[in-house]
């Protein structure tokens, strides 16, 4: 597995500690850890801590979170993010994980890896823990603007990939996230996409609303990256608010069943960039050590899942 250690909003030491913990707990997983030159100097002082399954790759530069993806693509092909993704193309790694600049990650993934036709825009996807069954949500941030045909391709991608990511799923039911379920609702592009999908061979059910994200009604829910990213972060913000209120009020003590509810969004960290011939995983930019550790575990699970699928 290749890891871009430099990308993210939190201190690089947080990700270093997460990777170190993961490497020690998973000695059978080989890690290629990509760092920029300044942090490589600090790593020399920690060389005695590094396990045998850790190999450090020193790169010339790193991509900042505020940097333009186009500028990064033109000027920073020697960055830790770029080189980590290139390791997949070179068959030196079977997956890559980064908490870095999303736009740059998508740009370099398209540069180094091949697109799955007819996909023109890779999509970030995550499996939402719904009841009675989970739901695959995509796109959660790879592309902010979609044409009607892009929505069609997105739904097709979700239908192809959902059975690999959700065990036991056959003939996935897909829906478009919208402001209402009636076919007259939504802007022109989503209306056109709805018309295209009604004529498709897929198990398409029409529009769904935000209230359907966690009820397990649909297997695949599609939206553009602008809507998907806001939706996902709003859910994370709600969970953090509930966590805070629980610590203050002790809800778990007196609400039936609340003790069994998983209130740690870090355990679901790691969105998979679909539509490419390689496994690229995006960790949340604000990931601390715990969240990045879970993203490493999830990336390993993705590798094992897709190996079995092949």
Short mmCIF file of C-alpha atoms in Angstrom, two decimals:
data_model
loop_
_atom_site.label_atom_id
_atom_site.label_comp_id
_atom_site.label_asym_id
_atom_site.label_seq_id
_atom_site.Cartn_x
_atom_site.Cartn_y
_atom_site.Cartn_z
CA UNK A 1 0.00 0.00 0.00
CA UNK A 2 1.23 3.50 -0.88
CA UNK A 3 0.58 6.29 1.63
CA UNK A 4 0.89 10.03 0.99
CA UNK A 5 1.94 11.18 4.44
CA UNK A 6 2.14 14.88 3.60
CA UNK A 7 -1.41 15.73 2.51
CA UNK A 8 -3.97 16.92 5.06
CA UNK A 9 -5.11 19.75 7.32
CA UNK A 10 -3.79 18.19 10.54
CA UNK A 11 -0.12 17.91 11.57
CA UNK A 12 1.85 15.32 9.60
CA UNK A 13 2.86 13.74 12.93
CA UNK A 14 -0.76 12.59 13.39
CA UNK A 15 -0.65 10.61 10.16
CA UNK A 16 2.84 9.34 10.95
CA UNK A 17 1.61 7.94 14.28
CA UNK A 18 -1.38 6.34 12.56
CA UNK A 19 0.77 4.66 9.90
CA UNK A 20 3.28 3.50 12.52
CA UNK A 21 0.50 1.95 14.62
CA UNK A 22 -1.02 0.31 11.54
CA UNK A 23 2.35 -1.05 10.35
CA UNK A 24 3.03 -2.65 13.72
CA UNK A 25 -0.44 -4.21 13.91
CA UNK A 26 -0.31 -5.46 10.30
CA UNK A 27 3.20 -6.82 9.64
CA UNK A 28 2.01 -8.65 6.51
CA UNK A 29 1.02 -5.38 4.80
CA UNK A 30 3.94 -3.68 3.02
CA UNK A 31 3.83 0.10 3.18
CA UNK A 32 5.40 2.62 0.79
CA UNK A 33 5.29 5.89 2.72
CA UNK A 34 5.81 9.00 0.58
CA UNK A 35 7.16 12.10 2.32
CA UNK A 36 8.59 15.46 1.26
CA UNK A 37 12.23 16.25 1.93
CA UNK A 38 11.73 18.42 5.08
CA UNK A 39 9.84 15.68 6.93
CA UNK A 40 12.34 13.08 5.73
CA UNK A 41 14.90 14.78 7.94
CA UNK A 42 12.63 14.27 10.95
CA UNK A 43 12.10 10.64 9.96
CA UNK A 44 15.83 10.00 10.21
CA UNK A 45 15.53 10.61 13.95
CA UNK A 46 12.71 8.04 14.12
CA UNK A 47 14.43 5.41 11.96
CA UNK A 48 14.80 3.04 14.89
CA UNK A 49 11.02 3.03 15.45
CA UNK A 50 10.11 1.97 11.90
CA UNK A 51 9.10 -1.68 11.41
CA UNK A 52 10.38 -3.91 8.61
CA UNK A 53 7.23 -3.49 6.48
CA UNK A 54 7.76 0.30 6.22
CA UNK A 55 9.70 1.76 3.26
CA UNK A 56 10.14 5.54 3.05
CA UNK A 57 10.08 7.25 -0.35
CA UNK A 58 11.47 10.82 -0.26
CA UNK A 59 9.92 13.26 -2.76
CA UNK A 60 10.96 16.72 -3.85
CA UNK A 61 7.75 18.54 -2.97
CA UNK A 62 4.30 18.35 -1.44
CA UNK A 63 0.91 19.76 -2.51
CA UNK A 64 -0.75 22.24 -0.19
CA UNK A 65 -4.46 21.94 0.59
CA UNK A 66 -5.14 25.38 -0.90
CA UNK A 67 -3.18 24.73 -4.10
CA UNK A 68 -4.84 24.74 -7.52
CA UNK A 69 -5.19 21.18 -8.87
CA UNK A 70 -4.22 22.36 -12.37
CA UNK A 71 -1.10 24.12 -11.08
CA UNK A 72 -0.18 21.05 -9.06
CA UNK A 73 -0.61 18.81 -12.12
CA UNK A 74 1.64 21.07 -14.17
CA UNK A 75 4.32 21.80 -11.61
CA UNK A 76 4.37 19.09 -8.94
CA UNK A 77 4.57 15.71 -10.59
CA UNK A 78 7.45 15.07 -8.19
CA UNK A 79 5.20 15.59 -5.13
CA UNK A 80 4.40 12.95 -2.52
CA UNK A 81 0.78 12.71 -3.72
CA UNK A 82 1.74 12.28 -7.37
CA UNK A 83 4.46 9.72 -6.67
CA UNK A 84 2.20 7.72 -4.35
CA UNK A 85 -0.43 7.37 -7.10
CA UNK A 86 2.25 6.62 -9.69
CA UNK A 87 3.32 3.66 -7.53
CA UNK A 88 0.06 1.95 -8.50
CA UNK A 89 0.76 2.49 -12.20
CA UNK A 90 4.24 1.02 -11.69
CA UNK A 91 2.77 -2.03 -9.88
CA UNK A 92 4.71 -1.14 -6.74
CA UNK A 93 1.52 -0.76 -4.70
CA UNK A 94 -2.00 -2.18 -4.91
CA UNK A 95 -3.68 0.92 -3.42
CA UNK A 96 -2.93 4.47 -2.34
CA UNK A 97 -4.27 6.49 0.59
CA UNK A 98 -4.08 10.26 0.98
CA UNK A 99 -5.75 12.92 3.15
CA UNK A 100 -4.52 15.61 0.78
CA UNK A 101 -5.98 18.05 -1.73
CA UNK A 102 -9.02 16.33 -3.29
CA UNK A 103 -8.80 18.15 -6.62
CA UNK A 104 -5.12 17.31 -6.99
CA UNK A 105 -5.75 13.69 -6.00
CA UNK A 106 -8.40 13.32 -8.72
CA UNK A 107 -6.20 15.10 -11.28
CA UNK A 108 -3.17 12.91 -10.65
CA UNK A 109 -5.30 9.75 -10.47
CA UNK A 110 -6.63 10.54 -13.96
CA UNK A 111 -3.07 11.36 -15.12
CA UNK A 112 -1.36 8.20 -13.90
CA UNK A 113 -4.22 5.68 -14.13
CA UNK A 114 -6.65 4.66 -16.86
CA UNK A 115 -10.35 5.53 -16.82
CA UNK A 116 -12.97 2.79 -17.01
CA UNK A 117 -14.99 3.59 -20.13
CA UNK A 118 -17.48 5.22 -20.56
CA UNK A 119 -16.59 7.00 -17.31
CA UNK A 120 -15.10 10.45 -17.93
CA UNK A 121 -15.20 11.64 -14.32
CA UNK A 122 -14.06 9.40 -11.45
CA UNK A 123 -16.36 9.55 -8.43
CA UNK A 124 -15.65 9.40 -4.72
CA UNK A 125 -17.89 6.84 -3.07
CA UNK A 126 -18.60 5.83 0.49
CA UNK A 127 -20.78 3.13 2.04
CA UNK A 128 -23.26 4.64 4.49
CA UNK A 129 -24.16 2.47 7.52
CA UNK A 130 -27.94 2.31 7.05
CA UNK A 131 -30.67 0.11 8.45
CA UNK A 132 -31.71 -2.53 7.52
CA UNK A 133 -28.84 -2.42 5.00
CA UNK A 134 -26.06 -0.04 3.92
CA UNK A 135 -26.18 2.31 0.93
CA UNK A 136 -23.45 3.32 -1.54
CA UNK A 137 -23.37 7.12 -1.92
CA UNK A 138 -21.50 8.75 -4.80
CA UNK A 139 -20.13 11.29 -5.76
CA UNK A 140 -19.01 12.79 -2.44
CA UNK A 141 -16.52 15.31 -3.80
CA UNK A 142 -14.56 14.31 -6.89
CA UNK A 143 -16.44 16.48 -9.43
CA UNK A 144 -18.59 19.43 -8.42
CA UNK A 145 -20.53 19.88 -11.67
CA UNK A 146 -22.31 17.16 -13.65
CA UNK A 147 -24.04 16.94 -17.00
CA UNK A 148 -27.05 14.66 -17.47
CA UNK A 149 -24.87 12.03 -19.18
CA UNK A 150 -22.42 12.18 -16.26
CA UNK A 151 -25.26 11.30 -13.87
CA UNK A 152 -26.16 8.38 -16.13
CA UNK A 153 -22.55 7.16 -16.11
CA UNK A 154 -22.38 7.69 -12.34
CA UNK A 155 -25.43 5.51 -11.80
CA UNK A 156 -23.94 2.84 -14.07
CA UNK A 157 -20.70 2.95 -12.09
CA UNK A 158 -22.59 2.66 -8.81
CA UNK A 159 -24.57 -0.33 -10.08
CA UNK A 160 -21.34 -2.06 -11.16
CA UNK A 161 -19.44 -1.41 -7.94
CA UNK A 162 -22.12 -1.73 -5.25
CA UNK A 163 -22.18 -5.57 -5.27
CA UNK A 164 -18.42 -5.56 -4.62
CA UNK A 165 -18.72 -3.17 -1.68
CA UNK A 166 -21.98 -4.40 -0.12
CA UNK A 167 -21.96 -8.18 0.50
CA UNK A 168 -24.89 -10.18 -0.83
CA UNK A 169 -26.22 -7.41 -3.05
CA UNK A 170 -27.73 -8.33 -6.43
CA UNK A 171 -29.43 -6.10 -9.00
CA UNK A 172 -28.81 -2.87 -7.03
CA UNK A 173 -31.65 -0.38 -6.81
CA UNK A 174 -30.41 3.11 -7.72
CA UNK A 175 -31.85 6.58 -7.12
CA UNK A 176 -30.88 10.22 -7.76
CA UNK A 177 -30.65 12.51 -4.73
CA UNK A 178 -32.98 15.45 -5.23
CA UNK A 179 -35.11 18.01 -3.37
CA UNK A 180 -38.20 15.82 -3.77
CA UNK A 181 -39.30 12.45 -5.10
CA UNK A 182 -41.74 13.76 -7.71
CA UNK A 183 -40.44 13.68 -11.29
CA UNK A 184 -41.21 17.39 -11.72
CA UNK A 185 -38.73 18.35 -8.97
CA UNK A 186 -35.16 19.56 -9.40
CA UNK A 187 -33.10 21.59 -11.86
CA UNK A 188 -32.89 20.94 -15.60
CA UNK A 189 -29.79 18.74 -15.44
CA UNK A 190 -31.19 16.36 -12.82
CA UNK A 191 -34.47 16.26 -14.79
CA UNK A 192 -32.60 15.26 -17.95
CA UNK A 193 -30.62 12.63 -16.03
CA UNK A 194 -33.86 11.21 -14.64
CA UNK A 195 -35.24 10.92 -18.17
CA UNK A 196 -32.11 9.10 -19.38
CA UNK A 197 -32.13 6.66 -16.46
CA UNK A 198 -35.83 5.87 -16.88
CA UNK A 199 -34.87 4.46 -20.28
CA UNK A 200 -31.82 2.56 -19.00
CA UNK A 201 -31.62 -1.18 -18.26
CA UNK A 202 -30.72 -0.45 -14.64
CA UNK A 203 -32.96 -0.97 -11.62
CA UNK A 204 -33.69 2.76 -11.41
CA UNK A 205 -36.33 3.97 -8.93
CA UNK A 206 -36.31 7.72 -9.61
CA UNK A 207 -35.57 10.52 -7.16
CA UNK A 208 -34.90 10.16 -3.45
CA UNK A 209 -34.43 12.69 -0.65
CA UNK A 210 -31.83 13.23 2.05
CA UNK A 211 -34.05 11.37 4.52
CA UNK A 212 -33.37 8.17 2.51
CA UNK A 213 -29.61 8.18 3.09
CA UNK A 214 -29.67 5.88 6.13
CA UNK A 215 -32.94 3.95 5.85
CA UNK A 216 -31.58 1.28 3.49
CA UNK A 217 -34.35 1.85 0.97
CA UNK A 218 -31.92 2.24 -1.94
CA UNK A 219 -28.68 0.39 -2.65
CA UNK A 220 -27.06 3.23 -4.63
CA UNK A 221 -27.73 6.95 -4.27
CA UNK A 222 -26.17 9.29 -6.84
CA UNK A 223 -25.50 13.02 -6.69
CA UNK A 224 -22.87 15.47 -7.91
CA UNK A 225 -19.79 16.05 -5.78
CA UNK A 226 -20.99 19.46 -4.57
CA UNK A 227 -24.17 18.03 -3.05
CA UNK A 228 -22.48 14.82 -1.91
CA UNK A 229 -19.62 16.51 -0.09
CA UNK A 230 -21.92 18.90 1.77
CA UNK A 231 -24.26 16.02 2.62
CA UNK A 232 -21.47 13.86 4.02
CA UNK A 233 -19.92 16.65 6.09
CA UNK A 234 -23.33 17.68 7.43
CA UNK A 235 -23.83 14.10 8.63
CA UNK A 236 -20.39 14.11 10.25
CA UNK A 237 -21.16 17.43 11.93
CA UNK A 238 -24.42 16.07 13.32
CA UNK A 239 -22.67 13.00 14.75
CA UNK A 240 -20.03 15.18 16.41
CA UNK A 241 -22.79 17.32 17.93
CA UNK A 242 -24.50 14.18 19.26
CA UNK A 243 -21.17 12.96 20.67
CA UNK A 244 -20.72 16.28 22.47
CA UNK A 245 -24.27 16.21 23.84
CA UNK A 246 -23.83 12.61 24.97
CA UNK A 247 -20.69 13.50 26.93
CA UNK A 248 -22.51 16.42 28.53
CA UNK A 249 -25.89 14.79 29.21
CA UNK A 250 -25.04 11.08 29.27
CA UNK A 251 -27.74 9.99 26.83
CA UNK A 252 -26.30 6.48 26.60
CA UNK A 253 -27.33 5.87 30.22
CA UNK A 254 -31.05 6.45 29.79
CA UNK A 255 -32.06 6.09 26.11
CA UNK A 256 -32.93 2.44 25.26
CA UNK A 257 -30.61 1.01 22.62
CA UNK A 258 -28.39 4.08 22.53
CA UNK A 259 -25.45 2.15 24.01
CA UNK A 260 -25.19 0.07 20.84
CA UNK A 261 -25.12 3.03 18.44
CA UNK A 262 -21.72 3.63 16.82
CA UNK A 263 -21.05 7.36 17.18
CA UNK A 264 -17.52 7.39 15.82
CA UNK A 265 -17.46 8.72 12.22
CA UNK A 266 -13.70 8.06 12.14
CA UNK A 267 -14.49 4.35 11.71
CA UNK A 268 -16.00 5.09 8.29
CA UNK A 269 -13.13 7.29 7.09
CA UNK A 270 -11.84 6.60 3.58
CA UNK A 271 -13.81 7.27 0.39
CA UNK A 272 -12.95 5.16 -2.66
CA UNK A 273 -12.28 6.89 -5.99
CA UNK A 274 -14.22 4.77 -8.46
CA UNK A 275 -13.91 4.68 -12.25
CA UNK A 276 -10.17 3.99 -12.50
CA UNK A 277 -8.05 0.88 -13.01
CA UNK A 278 -6.44 1.31 -9.60
CA UNK A 279 -7.51 1.69 -5.96
CA UNK A 280 -7.28 5.29 -4.77
CA UNK A 281 -8.67 6.15 -1.33
CA UNK A 282 -9.30 9.65 0.01
CA UNK A 283 -9.13 10.20 3.75
CA UNK A 284 -10.84 13.23 5.27
CA UNK A 285 -8.49 16.23 5.25
CA UNK A 286 -9.13 16.87 8.94
CA UNK A 287 -8.32 13.27 9.90
CA UNK A 288 -6.45 12.91 13.17
CA UNK A 289 -4.41 9.84 14.06
CA UNK A 290 -7.46 7.71 14.92
CA UNK A 291 -9.37 8.56 11.73
CA UNK A 292 -6.32 8.03 9.51
CA UNK A 293 -5.66 4.68 11.18
CA UNK A 294 -9.22 3.60 10.32
CA UNK A 295 -8.70 4.83 6.74
CA UNK A 296 -5.63 2.58 6.50
CA UNK A 297 -7.69 -0.36 7.69
CA UNK A 298 -10.47 0.46 5.24
CA UNK A 299 -7.98 0.69 2.37
CA UNK A 300 -6.70 -2.78 3.24
CA UNK A 301 -10.29 -4.03 3.21
CA UNK A 302 -10.82 -2.48 -0.23
CA UNK A 303 -7.72 -4.27 -1.53
CA UNK A 304 -8.94 -7.61 -0.19
CA UNK A 305 -12.46 -7.03 -1.52
CA UNK A 306 -11.37 -6.25 -5.05
CA UNK A 307 -8.89 -9.14 -5.11
CA UNK A 308 -11.72 -11.53 -4.29
CA UNK A 309 -13.95 -9.88 -6.91
CA UNK A 310 -11.36 -10.47 -9.61
#
